[in-house]
PDB file of C-alpha atoms in Angstrom:
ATOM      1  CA  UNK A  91       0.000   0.000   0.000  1.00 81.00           C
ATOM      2  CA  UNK A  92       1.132   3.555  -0.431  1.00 86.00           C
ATOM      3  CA  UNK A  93       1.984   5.603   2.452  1.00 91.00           C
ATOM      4  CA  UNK A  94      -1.435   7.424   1.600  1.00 92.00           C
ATOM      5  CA  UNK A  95      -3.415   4.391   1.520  1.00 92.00           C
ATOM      6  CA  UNK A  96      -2.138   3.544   4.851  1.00 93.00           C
ATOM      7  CA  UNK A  97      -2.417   6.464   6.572  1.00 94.00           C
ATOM      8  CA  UNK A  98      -6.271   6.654   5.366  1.00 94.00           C
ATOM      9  CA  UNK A  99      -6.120   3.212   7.771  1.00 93.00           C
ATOM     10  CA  UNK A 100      -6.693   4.218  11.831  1.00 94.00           C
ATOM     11  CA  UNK A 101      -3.652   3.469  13.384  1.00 95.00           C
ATOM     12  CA  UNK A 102      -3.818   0.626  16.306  1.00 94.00           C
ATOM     13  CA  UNK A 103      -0.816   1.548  18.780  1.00 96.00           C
ATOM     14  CA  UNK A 104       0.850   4.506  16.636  1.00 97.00           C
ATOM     15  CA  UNK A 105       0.442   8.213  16.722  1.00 95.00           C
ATOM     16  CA  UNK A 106      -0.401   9.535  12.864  1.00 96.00           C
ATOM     17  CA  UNK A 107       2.559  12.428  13.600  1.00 96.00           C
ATOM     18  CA  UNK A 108       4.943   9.048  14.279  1.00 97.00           C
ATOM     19  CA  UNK A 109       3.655   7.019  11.285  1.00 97.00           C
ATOM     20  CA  UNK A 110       4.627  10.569   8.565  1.00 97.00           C
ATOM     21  CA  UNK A 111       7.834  10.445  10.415  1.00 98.00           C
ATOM     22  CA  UNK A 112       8.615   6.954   9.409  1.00 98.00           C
ATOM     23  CA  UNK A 113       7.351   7.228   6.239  1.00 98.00           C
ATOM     24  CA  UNK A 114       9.818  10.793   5.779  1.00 98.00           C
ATOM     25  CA  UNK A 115      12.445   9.558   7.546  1.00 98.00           C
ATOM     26  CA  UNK A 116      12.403   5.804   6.727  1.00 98.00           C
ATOM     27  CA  UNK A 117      12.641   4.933  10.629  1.00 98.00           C
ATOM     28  CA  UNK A 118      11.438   5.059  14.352  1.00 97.00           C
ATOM     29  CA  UNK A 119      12.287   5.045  17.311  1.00 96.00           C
ATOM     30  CA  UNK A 120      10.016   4.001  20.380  1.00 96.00           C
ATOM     31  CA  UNK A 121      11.503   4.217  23.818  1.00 96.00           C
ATOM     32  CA  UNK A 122      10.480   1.307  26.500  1.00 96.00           C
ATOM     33  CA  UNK A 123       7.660   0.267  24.009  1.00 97.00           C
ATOM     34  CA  UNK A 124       7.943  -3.223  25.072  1.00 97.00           C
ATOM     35  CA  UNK A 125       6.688  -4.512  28.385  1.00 97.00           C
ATOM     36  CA  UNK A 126       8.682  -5.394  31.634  1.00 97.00           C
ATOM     37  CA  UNK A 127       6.875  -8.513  31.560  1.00 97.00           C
ATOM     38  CA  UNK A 128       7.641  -9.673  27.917  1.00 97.00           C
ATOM     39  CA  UNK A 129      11.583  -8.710  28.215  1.00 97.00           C
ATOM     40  CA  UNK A 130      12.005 -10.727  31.747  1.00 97.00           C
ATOM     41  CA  UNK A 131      10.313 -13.900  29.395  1.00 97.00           C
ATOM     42  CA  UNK A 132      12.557 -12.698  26.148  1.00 97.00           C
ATOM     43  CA  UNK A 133      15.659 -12.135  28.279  1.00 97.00           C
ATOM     44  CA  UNK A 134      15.032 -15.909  29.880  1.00 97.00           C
ATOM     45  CA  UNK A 135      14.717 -17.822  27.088  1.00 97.00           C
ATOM     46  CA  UNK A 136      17.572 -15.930  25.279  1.00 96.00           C
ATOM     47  CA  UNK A 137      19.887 -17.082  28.150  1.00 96.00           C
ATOM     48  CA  UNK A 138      18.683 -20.427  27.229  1.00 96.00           C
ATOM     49  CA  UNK A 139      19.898 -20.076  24.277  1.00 95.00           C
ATOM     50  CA  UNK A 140      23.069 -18.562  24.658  1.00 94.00           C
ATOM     51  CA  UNK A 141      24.136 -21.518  27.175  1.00 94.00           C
ATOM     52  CA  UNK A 142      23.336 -23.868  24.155  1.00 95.00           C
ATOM     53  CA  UNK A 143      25.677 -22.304  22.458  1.00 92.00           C
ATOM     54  CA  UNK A 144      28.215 -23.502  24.851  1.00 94.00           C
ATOM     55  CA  UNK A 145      28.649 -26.763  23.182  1.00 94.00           C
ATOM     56  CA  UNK A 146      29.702 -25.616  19.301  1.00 93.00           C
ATOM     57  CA  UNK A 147      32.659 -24.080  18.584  1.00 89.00           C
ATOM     58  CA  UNK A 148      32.024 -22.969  15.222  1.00 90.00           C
ATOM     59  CA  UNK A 149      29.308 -21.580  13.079  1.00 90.00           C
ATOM     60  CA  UNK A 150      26.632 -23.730  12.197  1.00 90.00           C
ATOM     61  CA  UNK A 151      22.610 -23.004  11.001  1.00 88.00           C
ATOM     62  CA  UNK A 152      21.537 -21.765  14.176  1.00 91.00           C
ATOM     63  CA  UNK A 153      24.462 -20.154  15.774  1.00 92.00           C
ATOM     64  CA  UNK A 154      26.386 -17.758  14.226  1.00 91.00           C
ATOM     65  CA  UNK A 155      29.874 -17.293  16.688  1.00 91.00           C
ATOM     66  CA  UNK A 156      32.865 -15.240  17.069  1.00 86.00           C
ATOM     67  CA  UNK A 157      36.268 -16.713  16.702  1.00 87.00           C
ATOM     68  CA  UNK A 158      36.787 -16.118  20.146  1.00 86.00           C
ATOM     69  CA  UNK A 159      34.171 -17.916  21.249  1.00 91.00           C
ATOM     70  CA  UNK A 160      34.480 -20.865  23.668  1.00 91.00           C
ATOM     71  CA  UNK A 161      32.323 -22.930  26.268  1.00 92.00           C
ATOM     72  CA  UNK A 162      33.232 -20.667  29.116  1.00 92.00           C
ATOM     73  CA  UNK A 163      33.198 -17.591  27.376  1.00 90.00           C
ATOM     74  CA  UNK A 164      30.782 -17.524  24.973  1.00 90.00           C
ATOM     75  CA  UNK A 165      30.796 -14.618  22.135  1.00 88.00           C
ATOM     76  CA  UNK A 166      27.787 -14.892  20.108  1.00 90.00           C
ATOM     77  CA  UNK A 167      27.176 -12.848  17.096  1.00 90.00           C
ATOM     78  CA  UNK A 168      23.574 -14.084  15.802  1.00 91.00           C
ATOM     79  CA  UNK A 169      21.075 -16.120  16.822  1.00 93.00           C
ATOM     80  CA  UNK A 170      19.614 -16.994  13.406  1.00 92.00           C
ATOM     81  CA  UNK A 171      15.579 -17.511  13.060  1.00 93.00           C
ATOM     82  CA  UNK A 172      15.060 -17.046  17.244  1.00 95.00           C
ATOM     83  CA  UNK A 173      11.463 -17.923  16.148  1.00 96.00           C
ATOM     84  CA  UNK A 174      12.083 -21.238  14.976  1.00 95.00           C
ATOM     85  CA  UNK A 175      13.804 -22.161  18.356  1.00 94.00           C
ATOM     86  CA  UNK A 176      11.618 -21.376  21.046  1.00 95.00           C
ATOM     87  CA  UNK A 177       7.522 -20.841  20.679  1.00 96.00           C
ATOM     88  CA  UNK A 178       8.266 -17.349  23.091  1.00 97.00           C
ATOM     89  CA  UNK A 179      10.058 -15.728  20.340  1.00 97.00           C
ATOM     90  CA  UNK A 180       7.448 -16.729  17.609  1.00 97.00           C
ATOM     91  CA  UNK A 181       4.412 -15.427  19.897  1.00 97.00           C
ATOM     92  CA  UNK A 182       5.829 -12.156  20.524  1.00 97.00           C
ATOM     93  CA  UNK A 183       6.877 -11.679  16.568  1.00 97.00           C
ATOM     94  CA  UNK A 184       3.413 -13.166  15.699  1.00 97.00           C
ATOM     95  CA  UNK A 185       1.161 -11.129  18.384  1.00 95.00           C
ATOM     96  CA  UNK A 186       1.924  -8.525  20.499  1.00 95.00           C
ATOM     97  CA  UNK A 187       2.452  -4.913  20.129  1.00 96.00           C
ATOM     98  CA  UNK A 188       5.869  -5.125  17.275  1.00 97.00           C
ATOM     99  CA  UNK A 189       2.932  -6.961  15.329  1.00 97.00           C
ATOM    100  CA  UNK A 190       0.598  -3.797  15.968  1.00 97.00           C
ATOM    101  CA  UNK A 191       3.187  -1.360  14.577  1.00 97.00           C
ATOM    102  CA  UNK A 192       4.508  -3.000  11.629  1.00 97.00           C
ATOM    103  CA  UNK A 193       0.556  -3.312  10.614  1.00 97.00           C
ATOM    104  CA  UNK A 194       0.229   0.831  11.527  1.00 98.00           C
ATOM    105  CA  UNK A 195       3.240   0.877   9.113  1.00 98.00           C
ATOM    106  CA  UNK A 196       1.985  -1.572   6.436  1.00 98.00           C
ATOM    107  CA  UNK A 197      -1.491  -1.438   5.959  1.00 96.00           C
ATOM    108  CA  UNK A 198      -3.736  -4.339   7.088  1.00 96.00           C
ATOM    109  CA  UNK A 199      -2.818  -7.525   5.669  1.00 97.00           C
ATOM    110  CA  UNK A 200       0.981  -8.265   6.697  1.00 97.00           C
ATOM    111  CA  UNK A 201       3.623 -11.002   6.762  1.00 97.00           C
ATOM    112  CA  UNK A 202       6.070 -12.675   8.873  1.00 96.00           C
ATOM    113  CA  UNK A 203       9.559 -12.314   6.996  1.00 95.00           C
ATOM    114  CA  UNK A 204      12.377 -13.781   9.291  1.00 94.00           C
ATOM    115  CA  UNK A 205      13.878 -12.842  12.905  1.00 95.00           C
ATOM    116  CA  UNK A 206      17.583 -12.563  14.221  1.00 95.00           C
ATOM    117  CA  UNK A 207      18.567 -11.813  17.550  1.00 95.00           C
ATOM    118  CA  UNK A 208      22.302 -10.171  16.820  1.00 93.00           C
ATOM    119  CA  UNK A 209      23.976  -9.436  20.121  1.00 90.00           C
ATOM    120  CA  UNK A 210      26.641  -7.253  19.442  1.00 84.00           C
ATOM    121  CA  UNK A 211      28.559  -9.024  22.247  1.00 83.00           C
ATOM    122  CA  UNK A 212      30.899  -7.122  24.819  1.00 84.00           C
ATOM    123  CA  UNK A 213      34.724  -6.543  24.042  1.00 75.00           C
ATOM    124  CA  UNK A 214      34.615  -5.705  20.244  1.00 70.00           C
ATOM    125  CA  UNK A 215      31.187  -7.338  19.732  1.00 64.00           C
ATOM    126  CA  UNK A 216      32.125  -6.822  15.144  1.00 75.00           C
ATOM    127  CA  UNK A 217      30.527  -3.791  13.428  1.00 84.00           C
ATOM    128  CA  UNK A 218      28.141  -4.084  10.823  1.00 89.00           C
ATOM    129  CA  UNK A 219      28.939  -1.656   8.109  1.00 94.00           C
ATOM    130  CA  UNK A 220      27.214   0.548   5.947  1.00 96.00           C
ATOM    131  CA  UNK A 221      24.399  -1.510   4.381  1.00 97.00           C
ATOM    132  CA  UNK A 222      20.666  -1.921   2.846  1.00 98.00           C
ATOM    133  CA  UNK A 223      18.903  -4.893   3.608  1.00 97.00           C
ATOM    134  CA  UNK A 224      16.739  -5.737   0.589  1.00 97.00           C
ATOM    135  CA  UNK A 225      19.494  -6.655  -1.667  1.00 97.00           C
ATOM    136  CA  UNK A 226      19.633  -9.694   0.898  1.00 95.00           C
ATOM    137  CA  UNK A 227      15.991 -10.586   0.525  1.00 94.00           C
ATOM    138  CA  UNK A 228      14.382  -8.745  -2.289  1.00 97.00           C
ATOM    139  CA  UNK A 229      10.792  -7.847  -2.873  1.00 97.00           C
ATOM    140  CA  UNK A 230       8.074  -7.276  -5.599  1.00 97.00           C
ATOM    141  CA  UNK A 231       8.201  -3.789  -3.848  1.00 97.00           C
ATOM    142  CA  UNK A 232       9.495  -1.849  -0.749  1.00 98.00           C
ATOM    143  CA  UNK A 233       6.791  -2.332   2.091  1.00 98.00           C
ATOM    144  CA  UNK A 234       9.115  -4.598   3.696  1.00 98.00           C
ATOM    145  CA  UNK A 235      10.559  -3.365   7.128  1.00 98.00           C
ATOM    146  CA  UNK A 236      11.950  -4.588  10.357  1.00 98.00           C
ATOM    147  CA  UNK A 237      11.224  -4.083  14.265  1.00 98.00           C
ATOM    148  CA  UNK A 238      14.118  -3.995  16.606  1.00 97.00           C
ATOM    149  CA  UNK A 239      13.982  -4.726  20.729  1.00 97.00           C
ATOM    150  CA  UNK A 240      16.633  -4.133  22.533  1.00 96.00           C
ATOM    151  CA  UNK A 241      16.629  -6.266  25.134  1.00 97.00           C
ATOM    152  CA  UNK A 242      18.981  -4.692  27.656  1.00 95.00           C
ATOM    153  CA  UNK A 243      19.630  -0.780  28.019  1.00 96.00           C
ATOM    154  CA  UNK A 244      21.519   0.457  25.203  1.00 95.00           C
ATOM    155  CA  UNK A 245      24.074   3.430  26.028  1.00 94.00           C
ATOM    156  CA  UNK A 246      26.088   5.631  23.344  1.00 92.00           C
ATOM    157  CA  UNK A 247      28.981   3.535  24.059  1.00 91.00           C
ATOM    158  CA  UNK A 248      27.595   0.018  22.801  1.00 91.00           C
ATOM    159  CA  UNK A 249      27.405   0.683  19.276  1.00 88.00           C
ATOM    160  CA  UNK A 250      23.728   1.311  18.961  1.00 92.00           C
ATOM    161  CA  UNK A 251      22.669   1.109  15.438  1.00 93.00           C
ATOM    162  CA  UNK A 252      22.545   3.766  13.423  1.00 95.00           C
ATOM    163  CA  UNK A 253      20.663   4.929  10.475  1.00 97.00           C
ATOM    164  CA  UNK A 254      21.221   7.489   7.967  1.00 98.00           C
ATOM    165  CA  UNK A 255      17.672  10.012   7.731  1.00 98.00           C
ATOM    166  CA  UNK A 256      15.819   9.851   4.376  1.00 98.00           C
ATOM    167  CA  UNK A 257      18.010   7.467   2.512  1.00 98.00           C
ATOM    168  CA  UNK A 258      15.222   4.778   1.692  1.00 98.00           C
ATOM    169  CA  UNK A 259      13.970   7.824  -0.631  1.00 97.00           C
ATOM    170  CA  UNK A 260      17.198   7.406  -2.313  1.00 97.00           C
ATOM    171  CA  UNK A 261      19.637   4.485  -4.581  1.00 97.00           C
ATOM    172  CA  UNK A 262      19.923   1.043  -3.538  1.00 98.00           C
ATOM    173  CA  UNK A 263      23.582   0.378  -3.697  1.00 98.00           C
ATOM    174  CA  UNK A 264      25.596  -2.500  -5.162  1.00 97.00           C
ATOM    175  CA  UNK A 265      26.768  -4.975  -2.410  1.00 97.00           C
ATOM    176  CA  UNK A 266      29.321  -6.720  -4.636  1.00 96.00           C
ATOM    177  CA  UNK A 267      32.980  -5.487  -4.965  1.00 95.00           C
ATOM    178  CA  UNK A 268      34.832  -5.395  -8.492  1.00 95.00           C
ATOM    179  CA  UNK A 269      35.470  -8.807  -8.842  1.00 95.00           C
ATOM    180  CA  UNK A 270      31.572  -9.630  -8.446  1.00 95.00           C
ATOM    181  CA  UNK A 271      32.065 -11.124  -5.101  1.00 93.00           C
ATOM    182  CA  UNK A 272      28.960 -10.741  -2.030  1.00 94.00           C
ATOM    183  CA  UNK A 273      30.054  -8.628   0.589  1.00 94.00           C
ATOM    184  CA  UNK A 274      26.979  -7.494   1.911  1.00 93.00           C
ATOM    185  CA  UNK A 275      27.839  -3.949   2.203  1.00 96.00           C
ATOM    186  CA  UNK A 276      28.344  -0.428   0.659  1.00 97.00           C
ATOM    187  CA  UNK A 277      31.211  -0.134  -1.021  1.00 96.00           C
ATOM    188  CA  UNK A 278      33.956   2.128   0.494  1.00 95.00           C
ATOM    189  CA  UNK A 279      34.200   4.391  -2.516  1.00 96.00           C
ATOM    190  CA  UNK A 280      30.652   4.520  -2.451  1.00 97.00           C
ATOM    191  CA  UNK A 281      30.386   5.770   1.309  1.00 96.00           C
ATOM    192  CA  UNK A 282      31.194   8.991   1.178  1.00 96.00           C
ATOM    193  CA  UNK A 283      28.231   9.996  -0.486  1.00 96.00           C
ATOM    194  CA  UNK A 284      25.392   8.416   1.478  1.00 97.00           C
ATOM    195  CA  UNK A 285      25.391  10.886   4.287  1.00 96.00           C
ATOM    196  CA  UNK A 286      27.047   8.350   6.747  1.00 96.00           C
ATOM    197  CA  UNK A 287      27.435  12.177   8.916  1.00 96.00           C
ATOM    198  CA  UNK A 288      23.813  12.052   9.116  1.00 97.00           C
ATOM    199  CA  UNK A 289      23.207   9.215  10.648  1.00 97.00           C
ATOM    200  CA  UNK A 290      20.742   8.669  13.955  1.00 96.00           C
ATOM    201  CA  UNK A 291      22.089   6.419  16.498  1.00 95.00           C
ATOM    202  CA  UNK A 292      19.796   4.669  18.230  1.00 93.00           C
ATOM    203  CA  UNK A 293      20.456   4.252  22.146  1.00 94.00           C
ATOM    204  CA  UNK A 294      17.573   3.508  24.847  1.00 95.00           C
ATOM    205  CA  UNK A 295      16.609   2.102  27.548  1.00 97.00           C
ATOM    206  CA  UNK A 296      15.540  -1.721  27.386  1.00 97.00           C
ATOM    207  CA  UNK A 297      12.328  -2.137  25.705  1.00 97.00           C
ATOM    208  CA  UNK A 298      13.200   0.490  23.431  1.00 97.00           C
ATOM    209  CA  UNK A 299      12.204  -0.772  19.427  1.00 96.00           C
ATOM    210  CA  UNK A 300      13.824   0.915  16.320  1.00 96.00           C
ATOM    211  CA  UNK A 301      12.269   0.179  13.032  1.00 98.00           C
ATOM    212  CA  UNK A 302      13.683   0.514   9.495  1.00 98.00           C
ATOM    213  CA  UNK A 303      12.754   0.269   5.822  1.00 98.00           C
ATOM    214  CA  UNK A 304      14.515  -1.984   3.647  1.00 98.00           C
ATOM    215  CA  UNK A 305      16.055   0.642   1.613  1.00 98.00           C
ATOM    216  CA  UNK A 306      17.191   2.839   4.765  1.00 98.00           C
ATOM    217  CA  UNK A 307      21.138   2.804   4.867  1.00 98.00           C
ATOM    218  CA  UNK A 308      22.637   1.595   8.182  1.00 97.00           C
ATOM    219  CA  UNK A 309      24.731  -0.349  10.278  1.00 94.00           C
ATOM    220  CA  UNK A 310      26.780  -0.105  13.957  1.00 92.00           C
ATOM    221  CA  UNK A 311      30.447   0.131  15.082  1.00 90.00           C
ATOM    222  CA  UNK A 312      31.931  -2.361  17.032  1.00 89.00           C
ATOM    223  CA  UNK A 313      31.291  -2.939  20.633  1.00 89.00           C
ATOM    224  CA  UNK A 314      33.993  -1.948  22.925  1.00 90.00           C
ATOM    225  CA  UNK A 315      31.767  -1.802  26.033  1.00 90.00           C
ATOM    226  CA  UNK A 316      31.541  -4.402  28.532  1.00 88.00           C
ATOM    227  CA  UNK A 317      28.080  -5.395  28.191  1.00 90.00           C
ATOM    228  CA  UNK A 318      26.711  -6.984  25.126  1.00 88.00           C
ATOM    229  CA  UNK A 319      23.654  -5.463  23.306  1.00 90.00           C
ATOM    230  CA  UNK A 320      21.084  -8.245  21.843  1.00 93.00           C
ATOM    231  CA  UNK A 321      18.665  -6.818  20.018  1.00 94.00           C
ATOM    232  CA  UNK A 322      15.909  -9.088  18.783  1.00 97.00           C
ATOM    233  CA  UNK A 323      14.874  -7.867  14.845  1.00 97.00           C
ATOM    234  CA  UNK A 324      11.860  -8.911  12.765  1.00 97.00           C
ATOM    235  CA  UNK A 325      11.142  -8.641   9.355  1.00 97.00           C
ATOM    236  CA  UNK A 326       7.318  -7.907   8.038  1.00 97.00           C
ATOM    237  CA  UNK A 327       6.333  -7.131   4.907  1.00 97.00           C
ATOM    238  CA  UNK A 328       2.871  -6.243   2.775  1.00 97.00           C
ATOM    239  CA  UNK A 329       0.185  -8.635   1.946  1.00 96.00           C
ATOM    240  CA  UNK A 330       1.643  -7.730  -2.103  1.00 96.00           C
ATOM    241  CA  UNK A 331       5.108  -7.815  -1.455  1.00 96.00           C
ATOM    242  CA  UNK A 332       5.922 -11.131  -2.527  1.00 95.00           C
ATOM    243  CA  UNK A 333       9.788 -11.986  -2.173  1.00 94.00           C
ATOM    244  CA  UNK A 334      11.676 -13.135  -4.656  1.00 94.00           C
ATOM    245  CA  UNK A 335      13.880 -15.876  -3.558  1.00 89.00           C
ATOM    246  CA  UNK A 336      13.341 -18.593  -1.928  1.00 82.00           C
ATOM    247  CA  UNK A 337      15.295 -17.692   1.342  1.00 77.00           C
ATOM    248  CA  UNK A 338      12.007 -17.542   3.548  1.00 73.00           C
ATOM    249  CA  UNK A 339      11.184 -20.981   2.632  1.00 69.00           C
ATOM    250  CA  UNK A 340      13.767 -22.167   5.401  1.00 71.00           C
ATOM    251  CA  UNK A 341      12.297 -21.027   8.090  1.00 81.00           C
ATOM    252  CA  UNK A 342       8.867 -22.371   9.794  1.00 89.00           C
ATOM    253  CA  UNK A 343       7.256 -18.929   9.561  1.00 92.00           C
ATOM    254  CA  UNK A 344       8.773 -17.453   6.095  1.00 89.00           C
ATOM    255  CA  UNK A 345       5.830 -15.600   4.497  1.00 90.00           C
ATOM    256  CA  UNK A 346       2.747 -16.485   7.309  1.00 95.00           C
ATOM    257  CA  UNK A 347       0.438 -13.949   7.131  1.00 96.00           C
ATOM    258  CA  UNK A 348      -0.096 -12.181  10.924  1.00 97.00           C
ATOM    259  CA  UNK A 349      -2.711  -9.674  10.192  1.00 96.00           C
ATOM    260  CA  UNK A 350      -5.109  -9.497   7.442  1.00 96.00           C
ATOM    261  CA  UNK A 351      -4.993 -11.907   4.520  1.00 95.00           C
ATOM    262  CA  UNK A 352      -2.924 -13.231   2.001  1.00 93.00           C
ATOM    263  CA  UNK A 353      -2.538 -10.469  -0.800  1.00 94.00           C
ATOM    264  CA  UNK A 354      -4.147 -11.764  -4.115  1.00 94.00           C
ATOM    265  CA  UNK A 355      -2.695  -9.648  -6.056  1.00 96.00           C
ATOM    266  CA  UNK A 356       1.098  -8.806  -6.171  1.00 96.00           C
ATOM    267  CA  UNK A 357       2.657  -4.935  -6.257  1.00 96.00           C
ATOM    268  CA  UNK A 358       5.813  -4.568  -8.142  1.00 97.00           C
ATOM    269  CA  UNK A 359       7.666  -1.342  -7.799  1.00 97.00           C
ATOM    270  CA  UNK A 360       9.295  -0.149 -10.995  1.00 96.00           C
ATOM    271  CA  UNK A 361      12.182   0.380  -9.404  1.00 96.00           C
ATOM    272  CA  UNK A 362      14.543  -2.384  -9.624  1.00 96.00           C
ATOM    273  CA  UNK A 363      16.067  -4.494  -6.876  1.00 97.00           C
ATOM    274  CA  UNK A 364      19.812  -6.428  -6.975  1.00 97.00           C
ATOM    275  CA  UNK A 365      19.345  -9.424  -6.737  1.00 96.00           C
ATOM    276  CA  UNK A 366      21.858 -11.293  -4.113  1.00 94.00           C
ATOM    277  CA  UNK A 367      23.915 -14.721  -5.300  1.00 91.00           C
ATOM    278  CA  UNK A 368      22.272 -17.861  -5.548  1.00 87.00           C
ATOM    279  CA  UNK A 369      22.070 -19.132  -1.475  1.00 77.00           C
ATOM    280  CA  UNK A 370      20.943 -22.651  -2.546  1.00 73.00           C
ATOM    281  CA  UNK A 371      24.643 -22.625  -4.551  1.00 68.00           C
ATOM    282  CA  UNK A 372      27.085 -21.534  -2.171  1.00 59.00           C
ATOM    283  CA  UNK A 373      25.667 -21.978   1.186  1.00 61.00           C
ATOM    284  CA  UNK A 374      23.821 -19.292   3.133  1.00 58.00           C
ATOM    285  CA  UNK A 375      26.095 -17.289   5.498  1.00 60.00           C
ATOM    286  CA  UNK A 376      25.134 -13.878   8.309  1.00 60.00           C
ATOM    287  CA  UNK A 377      26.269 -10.739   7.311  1.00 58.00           C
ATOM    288  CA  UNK A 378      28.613 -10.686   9.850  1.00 57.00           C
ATOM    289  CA  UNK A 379      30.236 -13.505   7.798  1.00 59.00           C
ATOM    290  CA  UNK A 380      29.740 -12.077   4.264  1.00 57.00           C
ATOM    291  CA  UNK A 381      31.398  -8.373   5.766  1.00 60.00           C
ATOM    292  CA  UNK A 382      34.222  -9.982   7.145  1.00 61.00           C
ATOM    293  CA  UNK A 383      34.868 -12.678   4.392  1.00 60.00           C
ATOM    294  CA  UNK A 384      34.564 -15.801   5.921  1.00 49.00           C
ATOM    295  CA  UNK A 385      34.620 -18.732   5.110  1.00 43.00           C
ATOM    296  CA  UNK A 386      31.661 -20.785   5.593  1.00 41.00           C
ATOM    297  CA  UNK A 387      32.044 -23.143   8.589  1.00 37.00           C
ATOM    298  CA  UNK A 388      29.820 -26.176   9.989  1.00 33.00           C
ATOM    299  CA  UNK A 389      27.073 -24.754   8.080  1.00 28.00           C
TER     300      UNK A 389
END
């Protein structure tokens, strides 16, 4: 739908003022918009999870790890599909009040993308540079976003993420380098002209949710704090924006409609989209992994 078209719809948790902000800026931020009581359950199972991840010591499907990481001192860099792990993670992404916005954002009829649950960890926790995200997961059209939580209060000095104001309006940039290899970000001659100066930084106390577009330009520095910042992300999209690829189809939830119904017609945009390389041909790997050129490990 077009921002018009949704505004025209009553919004169910947002104020109008904050939807034409998103829609300008091409994000939001919400401070402590998420309950006590759902971060004490989010934070509980997530501990679960990060004691699993005691017993690999590289990479694999669900966990994606630091080099550094070990049984007593784990260093976790994504949690991948959180949803597909534990039913907590899928309730809250399915039904609660991130499922509210993204439909205030979208228009009625909305689906489930993916989740993540990158945690940025303590010590040098690895920066995610300068990126778009729907060259990883294109679309028929742009009403694709995502919903951030950060589960533990965020300070200046974490390396909140940060997004550059207004550049969803603008190009979608080539993540490939010269020799037509993935990298999954900006290139560097390339940087100096998306208004990286710009950028908002998003800090907050726990609870607090950013949301982005999947054209907006951003990315994070690396963590040199001693506390780690997880944030839990999910990806919704329009009832008509049908993706592309096939990378949804490996999760339990890729595509389920959450509000509304399933589109029966599809929008396409007439502005293209790059497409990324062929996942089902190389192996799938995190951005973290693409951005820092590794090889692909126990995957």
């Amino acid at each position: 739908m077009t921002p018009e078209k949704v505004l025209a719809h009553s919004p169910k948790i947002l104020d109008q003022s904050e939807r034409e902000y998103f829609f300008k800026t091409g994000y939001l931020l919400k401070e402590r918009f998420v309950s006590d009581g759902w971060l004490s359950r989010l934070r509980k199972v997530t501990e679960r999870m990060i004691n699993k991840s005691r017993q690999f010591s590289v990479s694999n499907e669900t966990f994606d790890l630091e080099p550094e990481h070990t049984a007593d001192s784990p260093k976790l860099r994504r949690l991948t599909q959180p949803v597909d792990h534990d039913p907590l993670y899928w309730e809250f992404a399915s039904d609660s009040v991130i499922t509210d916005l993204a439909e205030d954002l979208l228009g009625p009829n909305i689906k489930f993308h993916h989740s993540k649950l990158n945690f940025k960890w303590f010590g040098g926790g690895e920066e995610v540079k300068w990126h778009q995200d729907i060259q990883f997961w294109p679309h028929t059209n742009y009403d694709v976003l995502t919903v951030g939580v950060y589960l533990e209060d965020v300070a200046a000095d974490m390396a909140p993420m940060g997004v550059i104001p207004g550049s969803h309006q603008g190009p979608l940039y080539d993540l490939y380098d010269h020799d037509n290899e993935w990298t999954g970000h900006i290139r560097s001659e390339d940087v100096p002209g998306v208004g990286a100066e710009t950028a908002r930084y998003i800090d907050g106390p726990a609870g607090t949710i950013t949301v982005h577009n999947c054209r907006s330009i951003h990315g994070s520095p690396p963590n040199w704090s001693d506390r780690p910042r997880p944030l839990f992300l999910c990806a919704y999209s329009a009832g008509d924006a049908l993706p592309i690829t096939d990378l949804v189809a490996r999760g339990q939830h890729g595509d389920e409609v959450v509000r509304g119904s399933r589109a029966r017609w599809a929008r396409f945009d007439p502005r293209p989209v790059l497409m990324p390389p062929d996942w089902s041909r190389i192996g799938h790997k995190s951005i973290f992994q693409h951005q820092q050129a590794e090889q692909t490990q126990g995957m």
